[in-house]
Short mmCIF file of C-alpha atoms in Angstrom, two decimals:
data_model
loop_
_atom_site.label_atom_id
_atom_site.label_comp_id
_atom_site.label_asym_id
_atom_site.label_seq_id
_atom_site.Cartn_x
_atom_site.Cartn_y
_atom_site.Cartn_z
CA MET A 37 82.17 143.29 138.33
CA VAL A 38 81.40 144.07 141.96
CA ASN A 39 78.14 145.84 141.24
CA GLU A 40 76.42 148.51 139.08
CA LYS A 41 76.71 151.33 141.66
CA LYS A 42 79.49 153.81 141.00
CA ILE A 43 82.32 153.48 143.41
CA SER A 44 84.22 156.63 144.32
CA SER A 45 87.85 156.98 143.27
CA GLY A 46 88.77 157.93 146.89
CA PHE A 47 87.46 154.67 148.12
CA ILE A 48 89.22 152.70 145.42
CA TYR A 49 92.59 154.49 146.09
CA PHE A 50 92.31 154.21 149.91
CA PHE A 51 91.57 150.43 149.98
CA GLY A 52 93.83 149.91 147.04
CA ALA A 53 96.66 151.34 149.12
CA PHE A 54 95.52 149.91 152.50
CA GLY A 55 97.50 146.84 152.03
CA GLY A 56 100.54 148.92 152.55
CA ILE A 57 99.40 149.86 156.06
CA LEU A 58 99.12 145.98 156.83
CA PHE A 59 102.46 145.35 155.29
CA GLY A 60 104.10 148.09 157.44
CA TYR A 61 102.22 146.84 160.64
CA ASP A 62 103.55 143.27 160.18
CA ILE A 63 107.14 144.53 159.43
CA GLY A 64 107.11 146.64 162.59
CA VAL A 65 105.20 144.79 165.20
CA MET A 66 108.03 142.41 166.20
CA THR A 67 110.02 145.47 167.14
CA GLY A 68 107.71 146.05 170.19
CA ALA A 69 106.85 142.45 170.79
CA LEU A 70 110.38 141.08 170.82
CA PRO A 71 111.47 142.54 174.16
CA PHE A 72 108.56 140.79 176.03
CA LEU A 73 108.76 137.60 173.96
CA GLN A 74 112.55 137.41 174.62
CA ASN A 75 111.87 137.63 178.42
CA ASP A 76 108.93 135.35 178.36
CA TRP A 77 110.73 132.56 176.59
CA ASN A 78 114.11 133.32 178.08
CA LEU A 79 115.82 134.04 174.70
CA GLN A 80 118.40 136.57 175.97
CA ASN A 81 121.29 134.33 175.35
CA ASN A 82 119.94 132.73 172.20
CA PRO A 83 120.69 135.44 169.43
CA SER A 84 120.01 132.73 166.69
CA ALA A 85 116.59 132.17 167.68
CA ILE A 86 115.89 135.92 168.04
CA GLY A 87 117.29 136.27 164.42
CA TRP A 88 115.29 133.48 163.07
CA ILE A 89 111.94 134.61 164.64
CA THR A 90 112.41 138.25 163.31
CA SER A 91 113.73 137.28 159.85
CA SER A 92 111.41 134.34 159.00
CA LEU A 93 108.78 136.99 158.03
CA MET A 94 111.10 138.03 155.18
CA LEU A 95 111.82 134.43 154.31
CA GLY A 96 108.09 133.98 153.60
CA ALA A 97 108.01 137.29 151.74
CA ILE A 98 110.61 136.21 149.29
CA LEU A 99 108.24 133.42 148.13
CA GLY A 100 105.13 135.50 148.52
CA GLY A 101 106.31 138.26 146.30
CA ALA A 102 107.34 135.86 143.51
CA LEU A 103 104.09 133.77 143.79
CA ALA A 104 101.79 136.90 143.94
CA GLY A 105 103.16 138.37 140.59
CA GLN A 106 102.38 135.20 138.68
CA LEU A 107 99.12 134.38 140.33
CA SER A 108 97.71 137.78 139.97
CA ASP A 109 98.00 137.56 136.19
CA ARG A 110 95.84 134.42 136.31
CA LEU A 111 93.43 135.22 139.09
CA GLY A 112 93.40 139.05 139.09
CA ARG A 113 94.83 141.70 141.38
CA ARG A 114 91.77 142.10 143.39
CA LYS A 115 91.29 138.40 144.24
CA MET A 116 94.90 138.10 145.25
CA ILE A 117 94.75 141.04 147.60
CA LEU A 118 91.61 139.38 149.17
CA ILE A 119 93.59 135.96 149.44
CA SER A 120 96.56 138.01 151.03
CA ALA A 121 94.22 139.66 153.61
CA ILE A 122 92.99 136.08 154.75
CA ILE A 123 96.69 134.87 155.04
CA PHE A 124 97.51 138.10 156.94
CA ALA A 125 94.70 137.33 159.53
CA VAL A 126 95.60 133.68 159.84
CA GLY A 127 99.33 134.27 160.15
CA SER A 128 98.80 136.94 162.78
CA ILE A 129 96.55 134.79 164.92
CA LEU A 130 98.75 131.80 164.73
CA ALA A 131 101.71 133.91 165.89
CA GLY A 132 99.66 135.20 168.87
CA ILE A 133 98.78 131.76 169.98
CA ALA A 134 102.21 130.17 169.65
CA PRO A 135 102.77 127.65 172.46
CA HIS A 136 105.24 128.64 175.20
CA ASN A 137 108.76 128.29 173.93
CA GLY A 138 107.46 127.21 170.63
CA VAL A 139 110.15 128.86 168.61
CA LEU A 140 109.66 126.66 165.60
CA PHE A 141 105.98 127.28 165.69
CA MET A 142 106.53 130.89 165.83
CA ILE A 143 109.02 130.73 162.76
CA VAL A 144 106.42 128.80 160.75
CA SER A 145 103.60 131.26 161.67
CA ARG A 146 105.89 134.17 160.68
CA ILE A 147 106.69 132.46 157.36
CA ILE A 148 103.03 132.19 156.67
CA LEU A 149 102.49 135.82 157.48
CA GLY A 150 105.46 136.62 155.18
CA LEU A 151 103.72 135.12 152.36
CA ALA A 152 101.10 137.83 152.70
CA VAL A 153 103.61 140.57 153.35
CA GLY A 154 105.59 139.64 150.14
CA ALA A 155 102.29 139.47 148.13
CA ALA A 156 101.26 142.87 149.31
CA SER A 157 104.65 144.42 148.53
CA ALA A 158 104.03 143.25 144.81
CA LEU A 159 100.23 143.60 144.56
CA VAL A 160 99.62 147.10 146.08
CA PRO A 161 101.88 149.02 143.80
CA ALA A 162 100.75 147.13 140.74
CA TYR A 163 97.06 147.57 141.53
CA MET A 164 97.52 151.18 142.29
CA SER A 165 99.52 152.07 139.17
CA GLU A 166 96.99 150.18 136.98
CA MET A 167 94.12 152.17 138.51
CA ALA A 168 95.57 155.69 138.66
CA PRO A 169 95.82 158.14 135.70
CA ALA A 170 99.26 158.64 134.21
CA ARG A 171 99.56 162.08 135.95
CA LEU A 172 99.43 160.45 139.32
CA ARG A 173 101.72 157.54 138.75
CA GLY A 174 104.92 159.45 139.47
CA ARG A 175 103.85 159.97 143.16
CA LEU A 176 102.51 156.40 143.78
CA SER A 177 105.68 154.98 145.05
CA GLY A 178 105.81 157.85 147.62
CA ILE A 179 102.24 157.25 148.61
CA ASN A 180 102.80 153.67 148.91
CA GLN A 181 105.91 154.28 151.20
CA THR A 182 103.75 156.55 153.27
CA MET A 183 101.19 153.91 153.95
CA ILE A 184 103.95 151.32 154.77
CA VAL A 185 105.63 153.61 157.26
CA SER A 186 102.25 154.62 158.76
CA GLY A 187 101.61 151.03 159.34
CA MET A 188 104.92 150.65 161.01
CA LEU A 189 104.18 153.69 163.22
CA LEU A 190 100.88 152.08 164.16
CA SER A 191 102.55 148.84 165.30
CA TYR A 192 105.07 150.89 167.48
CA THR A 193 102.15 152.92 168.91
CA VAL A 194 100.12 149.77 169.71
CA ALA A 195 103.07 148.25 171.38
CA TYR A 196 103.79 151.30 173.55
CA PHE A 197 100.15 151.28 174.86
CA LEU A 198 100.23 147.49 175.66
CA LYS A 199 103.67 147.45 177.30
CA ASP A 200 102.33 147.50 180.85
CA LEU A 201 100.44 144.23 180.37
CA PRO A 202 101.75 141.01 181.73
CA GLU A 203 104.63 139.86 179.33
CA THR A 204 103.03 136.86 177.80
CA MET A 205 99.78 138.81 177.11
CA ALA A 206 101.62 141.87 175.76
CA TRP A 207 103.35 140.22 172.87
CA ARG A 208 100.60 138.05 172.04
CA LEU A 209 98.06 140.87 171.76
CA MET A 210 100.59 142.92 169.61
CA LEU A 211 100.92 140.07 167.13
CA SER A 212 97.37 139.06 167.00
CA LEU A 213 95.90 142.62 166.58
CA ALA A 214 97.27 142.56 163.02
CA ALA A 215 94.17 140.46 162.18
CA VAL A 216 91.93 143.62 162.80
CA PRO A 217 93.40 145.75 159.85
CA ALA A 218 93.46 142.46 157.76
CA LEU A 219 89.62 142.07 158.35
CA ILE A 220 89.16 145.81 157.29
CA LEU A 221 91.26 145.29 154.22
CA PHE A 222 89.17 142.24 153.28
CA ILE A 223 85.84 144.02 153.66
CA GLY A 224 87.04 147.06 151.83
CA VAL A 225 88.53 145.02 148.96
CA LEU A 226 85.20 143.12 148.54
CA ARG A 227 83.81 146.25 147.03
CA LEU A 228 86.79 147.19 144.86
CA PRO A 229 86.65 146.56 141.09
CA GLU A 230 89.28 144.44 139.19
CA SER A 231 92.21 146.29 137.46
CA PRO A 232 91.24 147.42 134.06
CA ARG A 233 94.54 146.19 132.70
CA PHE A 234 93.74 142.59 134.00
CA LEU A 235 90.23 142.80 132.52
CA ILE A 236 91.50 143.81 129.10
CA ARG A 237 94.03 141.05 129.03
CA ASN A 238 91.16 138.76 129.57
CA ASN A 239 88.97 140.40 126.90
CA LYS A 240 86.54 141.99 129.26
CA ILE A 241 86.52 145.32 127.60
CA ASN A 242 83.06 146.44 128.74
CA GLU A 243 84.03 145.79 132.35
CA ALA A 244 87.34 147.62 131.94
CA HIS A 245 85.45 150.67 130.49
CA LYS A 246 83.11 150.53 133.39
CA VAL A 247 86.00 150.55 135.90
CA LEU A 248 87.77 153.45 134.15
CA SER A 249 84.44 155.40 134.22
CA TYR A 250 84.68 155.39 138.09
CA LEU A 251 88.20 156.88 137.83
CA ARG A 252 88.13 159.11 134.68
CA SER A 253 85.80 161.85 133.75
CA ASP A 254 86.71 162.17 130.12
CA LYS A 255 85.09 159.56 127.81
CA ASP A 256 87.62 160.21 124.99
CA GLN A 257 90.50 159.55 127.65
CA ILE A 258 88.87 156.26 128.70
CA ALA A 259 88.78 155.06 124.94
CA SER A 260 92.30 156.20 124.37
CA GLU A 261 93.41 154.47 127.50
CA ILE A 262 91.75 151.27 126.71
CA LYS A 263 93.49 151.23 123.25
CA GLN A 264 96.82 151.99 124.72
CA ILE A 265 96.52 148.99 127.31
CA GLN A 266 95.44 146.88 124.42
CA ASP A 267 98.36 147.82 122.35
CA THR A 268 100.87 147.29 125.32
CA SER A 269 99.38 143.80 126.09
CA LYS A 270 99.98 142.78 122.42
CA LYS A 271 103.51 143.96 122.63
CA GLU A 272 104.08 142.04 125.86
CA GLU A 273 102.65 138.84 124.28
CA ASN A 274 104.91 139.22 121.32
CA HIS A 275 108.00 139.78 123.36
CA LYS A 276 108.08 137.06 125.98
CA ALA A 277 111.22 137.38 128.02
CA SER A 278 113.12 134.49 129.68
CA TRP A 279 115.54 134.66 132.61
CA GLY A 280 118.25 134.50 130.27
CA THR A 281 117.02 137.55 128.51
CA LEU A 282 117.91 139.52 131.61
CA LEU A 283 121.55 138.74 131.30
CA SER A 284 121.78 139.45 127.57
CA GLY A 285 124.03 142.19 126.45
CA LYS A 286 121.11 144.37 125.46
CA TYR A 287 119.73 144.61 128.96
CA ARG A 288 122.25 143.62 131.38
CA TYR A 289 123.50 147.15 132.33
CA LEU A 290 120.00 148.19 133.33
CA VAL A 291 119.13 144.93 135.07
CA MET A 292 122.35 145.18 137.29
CA ALA A 293 121.58 148.88 138.01
CA GLY A 294 117.95 148.29 139.07
CA VAL A 295 118.67 145.02 141.14
CA GLY A 296 121.74 146.71 142.68
CA VAL A 297 119.89 149.55 143.99
CA ALA A 298 117.13 147.25 145.42
CA ALA A 299 119.79 145.01 147.12
CA PHE A 300 121.91 148.04 148.51
CA GLN A 301 118.72 149.49 150.05
CA GLN A 302 118.56 146.48 152.51
CA PHE A 303 122.18 145.57 152.99
CA GLN A 304 122.71 149.23 154.20
CA GLY A 305 121.17 148.03 157.53
CA ALA A 306 117.99 150.17 157.77
CA ASN A 307 115.86 147.18 159.14
CA ALA A 308 118.46 146.44 161.74
CA ILE A 309 117.21 149.69 163.39
CA PHE A 310 113.52 149.12 162.62
CA TYR A 311 113.56 145.57 164.01
CA TYR A 312 115.82 145.89 167.03
CA ILE A 313 115.85 149.65 168.07
CA PRO A 314 114.61 148.67 171.69
CA LEU A 315 117.53 146.12 172.07
CA ILE A 316 120.01 148.61 170.54
CA VAL A 317 118.96 151.05 173.25
CA GLU A 318 119.27 148.32 175.94
CA THR A 319 122.78 147.49 174.74
CA ALA A 320 123.71 151.22 174.65
CA THR A 321 122.20 152.15 178.08
CA GLY A 322 121.90 148.92 180.03
CA ASN A 323 118.18 149.68 180.57
CA ALA A 324 115.51 146.95 179.89
CA ALA A 325 114.46 146.99 176.23
CA SER A 326 110.71 146.86 177.10
CA SER A 327 111.28 150.36 178.70
CA ALA A 328 112.62 151.75 175.47
CA LEU A 329 109.40 151.45 173.38
CA MET A 330 109.12 155.19 172.84
CA TRP A 331 112.12 154.94 170.50
CA PRO A 332 110.43 153.01 167.83
CA ILE A 333 107.55 155.61 167.90
CA ILE A 334 110.22 158.32 167.38
CA GLN A 335 111.66 156.43 164.45
CA GLY A 336 108.14 155.85 163.00
CA VAL A 337 107.35 159.52 163.14
CA ILE A 338 110.65 160.34 161.55
CA LEU A 339 109.91 157.80 158.74
CA VAL A 340 106.28 159.25 158.15
CA LEU A 341 107.57 162.87 158.00
CA GLY A 342 110.40 161.81 155.60
CA SER A 343 108.03 160.00 153.35
CA LEU A 344 105.72 163.19 153.18
CA LEU A 345 108.87 165.20 152.49
CA PHE A 346 109.67 163.05 149.56
CA LEU A 347 106.11 163.66 147.98
CA LEU A 348 107.11 167.29 148.00
CA ILE A 349 110.53 167.08 146.53
CA ALA A 350 110.30 163.82 144.40
CA ASP A 351 110.07 165.60 141.09
CA LYS A 352 112.35 168.56 141.98
CA PHE A 353 115.79 166.77 142.37
CA LYS A 354 117.60 164.23 140.34
CA ARG A 355 117.19 160.67 141.47
CA ARG A 356 121.07 160.17 141.65
CA THR A 357 121.59 163.50 143.59
CA LEU A 358 118.93 162.46 146.34
CA LEU A 359 120.53 158.88 146.52
CA THR A 360 124.10 160.27 146.85
CA VAL A 361 123.34 162.82 149.54
CA GLY A 362 121.19 160.25 151.46
CA GLY A 363 123.62 157.49 151.17
CA THR A 364 126.50 159.67 152.23
CA VAL A 365 124.80 161.05 155.37
CA MET A 366 123.48 157.48 156.25
CA GLY A 367 126.99 156.02 155.86
CA LEU A 368 128.57 158.72 158.05
CA SER A 369 125.86 158.29 160.63
CA PHE A 370 126.90 154.63 161.05
CA VAL A 371 130.60 155.26 160.88
CA LEU A 372 130.99 158.38 163.11
CA PRO A 373 129.91 156.66 166.45
CA ALA A 374 132.44 154.08 166.04
CA ILE A 375 135.16 156.73 165.49
CA LEU A 376 133.99 158.90 168.33
CA ASN A 377 133.78 155.87 170.65
CA LEU A 378 137.54 155.39 170.08
CA VAL A 379 138.43 159.07 170.58
CA ILE A 380 136.09 159.79 173.43
CA PRO A 381 135.53 156.41 175.35
CA ASN A 382 133.24 157.97 177.93
CA ALA A 383 130.86 159.55 175.48
CA SER A 384 127.19 159.27 176.20
CA PRO A 385 125.80 155.81 175.18
CA MET A 386 122.89 157.56 173.73
CA MET A 387 125.14 159.10 171.06
CA ILE A 388 124.72 156.05 168.72
CA VAL A 389 120.82 156.44 168.98
CA ALA A 390 121.08 160.01 167.91
CA PHE A 391 123.06 159.19 164.94
CA LEU A 392 120.71 156.28 164.15
CA SER A 393 117.88 158.84 164.10
CA ILE A 394 119.84 161.11 161.58
CA TYR A 395 120.24 157.96 159.48
CA VAL A 396 116.52 157.20 159.59
CA ALA A 397 115.71 160.82 158.60
CA PHE A 398 117.87 160.77 155.41
CA TYR A 399 116.87 157.15 154.60
CA SER A 400 113.16 158.15 154.84
CA PHE A 401 113.15 160.37 151.95
CA THR A 402 115.98 159.22 149.79
CA TRP A 403 116.74 155.41 149.58
CA ALA A 404 113.47 154.22 150.99
CA PRO A 405 111.11 155.55 148.46
CA LEU A 406 113.46 156.14 145.47
CA THR A 407 114.64 152.46 145.19
CA TRP A 408 111.01 151.66 144.15
CA VAL A 409 110.75 154.67 141.88
CA ILE A 410 113.96 153.61 140.08
CA VAL A 411 112.84 149.91 139.86
CA GLY A 412 109.65 151.05 138.30
CA GLU A 413 111.40 153.26 135.76
CA ILE A 414 114.64 151.58 134.86
CA PHE A 415 113.53 148.24 133.28
CA PRO A 416 112.50 148.16 129.61
CA LEU A 417 108.96 146.88 128.86
CA VAL A 418 110.03 143.47 127.51
CA ILE A 419 111.82 142.47 130.69
CA ARG A 420 109.93 144.56 133.20
CA GLY A 421 107.95 141.80 134.92
CA ARG A 422 110.93 139.37 135.52
CA ALA A 423 113.47 142.15 136.31
CA SER A 424 111.10 143.86 138.85
CA GLY A 425 110.49 140.44 140.45
CA LEU A 426 114.28 139.79 140.54
CA ALA A 427 114.89 143.16 142.14
CA SER A 428 112.18 142.60 144.75
CA SER A 429 113.74 139.16 145.59
CA PHE A 430 117.17 140.60 146.15
CA ASN A 431 115.60 143.24 148.46
CA TRP A 432 113.82 140.55 150.39
CA ILE A 433 116.89 138.53 150.63
CA GLY A 434 118.75 141.39 151.92
CA SER A 435 116.02 142.25 154.59
CA PHE A 436 116.09 138.49 155.65
CA LEU A 437 119.85 138.41 156.09
CA VAL A 438 120.02 141.67 158.08
CA GLY A 439 117.23 140.57 160.36
CA LEU A 440 118.90 137.10 160.90
CA LEU A 441 122.52 138.18 161.24
CA PHE A 442 122.33 141.47 163.24
CA PRO A 443 121.54 139.91 166.74
CA ILE A 444 124.35 137.31 166.00
CA MET A 445 126.80 139.90 165.05
CA THR A 446 125.96 142.12 168.02
CA ALA A 447 126.60 139.19 170.24
CA THR A 448 130.14 138.66 168.90
CA MET A 449 131.30 142.17 168.48
CA ALA A 450 130.68 145.79 169.71
CA GLN A 451 127.48 147.41 168.47
CA GLU A 452 129.35 150.36 167.10
CA ALA A 453 131.53 148.06 164.98
CA VAL A 454 128.44 146.35 163.43
CA PHE A 455 126.95 149.67 162.49
CA ALA A 456 130.41 150.77 161.03
CA ILE A 457 130.24 147.76 158.72
CA PHE A 458 126.71 148.91 157.58
CA GLY A 459 128.11 152.41 157.09
CA ALA A 460 130.75 151.07 154.74
CA ILE A 461 128.02 149.33 152.75
CA CYS A 462 126.10 152.61 152.58
CA LEU A 463 129.17 154.36 151.01
CA LEU A 464 129.71 151.56 148.60
CA GLY A 465 126.08 152.11 147.57
CA VAL A 466 126.83 155.75 146.83
CA LEU A 467 129.81 154.62 144.69
CA PHE A 468 127.48 152.09 142.85
CA ILE A 469 124.97 154.85 142.06
CA ARG A 470 127.62 157.34 140.71
CA ILE A 471 129.23 154.50 138.52
CA ARG A 472 126.46 152.09 137.62
CA VAL A 473 123.09 153.70 137.68
CA PRO A 474 121.84 156.16 135.02
CA GLU A 475 119.59 159.21 135.72
CA THR A 476 115.93 158.17 135.19
CA LYS A 477 114.14 161.53 136.17
CA GLY A 478 112.34 163.18 133.20
CA ARG A 479 113.30 160.55 130.75
CA SER A 480 110.97 158.31 128.78
CA LEU A 481 111.27 154.61 129.13
CA GLU A 482 112.54 154.43 125.51
CA GLU A 483 115.33 156.94 126.40
CA ILE A 484 116.40 154.95 129.34
CA GLU A 485 116.51 151.85 127.30
CA ARG A 486 118.77 153.57 124.81
CA ILE A 487 121.17 154.75 127.59
CA GLY A 488 121.41 151.24 128.86
CA GLN A 489 122.17 149.90 125.44
CA ASN A 490 124.77 152.46 124.78
CA ARG A 491 126.54 151.86 128.13
CA GLN A 492 126.55 148.19 127.51
CA GLY A 493 128.09 148.72 124.05
CA LYS A 494 130.72 150.87 125.47
CA GLU A 495 131.70 148.27 128.12
CA ARG A 496 131.86 145.46 125.49
CA SER A 497 134.18 147.61 123.32
CA ALA A 498 136.46 148.81 126.14
#
């Protein structure tokens, strides 16, 4: 244990979730840094280099998420968050001191940073859900999303205030400053206790009881929760799932639904906006991207407000309803600028930016948080670990491909056409939700598992 002194639940929840802020900062920081880096290294006519520098973070995250889940079962959630904070700091500083025109050095630095980003994406929700009482778990995905988008907004704001520095100093400071919240995370997590679930799985019952006493006021509730965790751990040990189990007839329907939602969230193109909004505005208006750094802040504010709205409405609407409405408006927001551009060739070039803001608004309280709510609810216990990891991997793969291909696509075709392609994917996502994804709101995990088995049985007999 950390020490005998009681640690407040507020302190535990704050620093337990703080990794989300770091995750968001590193996802968003390249948005502000890229216009300066592009000019400093003369990359305007090298869309491939721009794509690789931006997307290499996600390449590392694919590996980091997969490794963190397995290592945290051996080393503990807390220790892995501490290791991630160190990697965050090292990757940030390496990116900031990259040699001039050191594209390969920058890509490797971003891959290292991505290891920590991927680890945070897996560790923070797991740690928080294992520390919080059952009545708070429904909102945890929303709170985690709020932390992530707050980190993105922080990176956009830092970029805006550093924009008047010399180019080479501006982008280096933007990237290096991520080491500051990484240090804060490390110091905070040093005082955090280990997850009670991890402690019980390693037969440290007294320590788990002590941790739960920080977070629960009812002694009977603590005893009941420890017994429930012990029972669940035994079930998991008795039902080891292989990768082949995911594709078995019993689980295939639910696995395809959860993984499909996670993949569509990224292939719909949201990160094309978050990574490249200054360059999008530059293409639309002809003004320098470095003068468009207020737009990321606007998008960041919309994301934060949307995540707060989700916390208010999360339990009031069905999951499929919110995803259908959000996906439809998102798709139309991408498709309409291309149509209007054909009908009204002289329309304001900022029209596309206005539609992108509508897209971000609806994404922020539908697909952004709900993807992870569904991933947390839809997989049966026996396969949950592997299936959640598979869904996360497909999500990061989608993020990587969008980050890599967007600048290459916009170099070869009109910007409106690229977004129209993403719009079509949004509408396909809505179709997928209506046909392949069951409603999970208000249903127990056992009910959802039965629905999946019944649907799979009907498909086999059809």
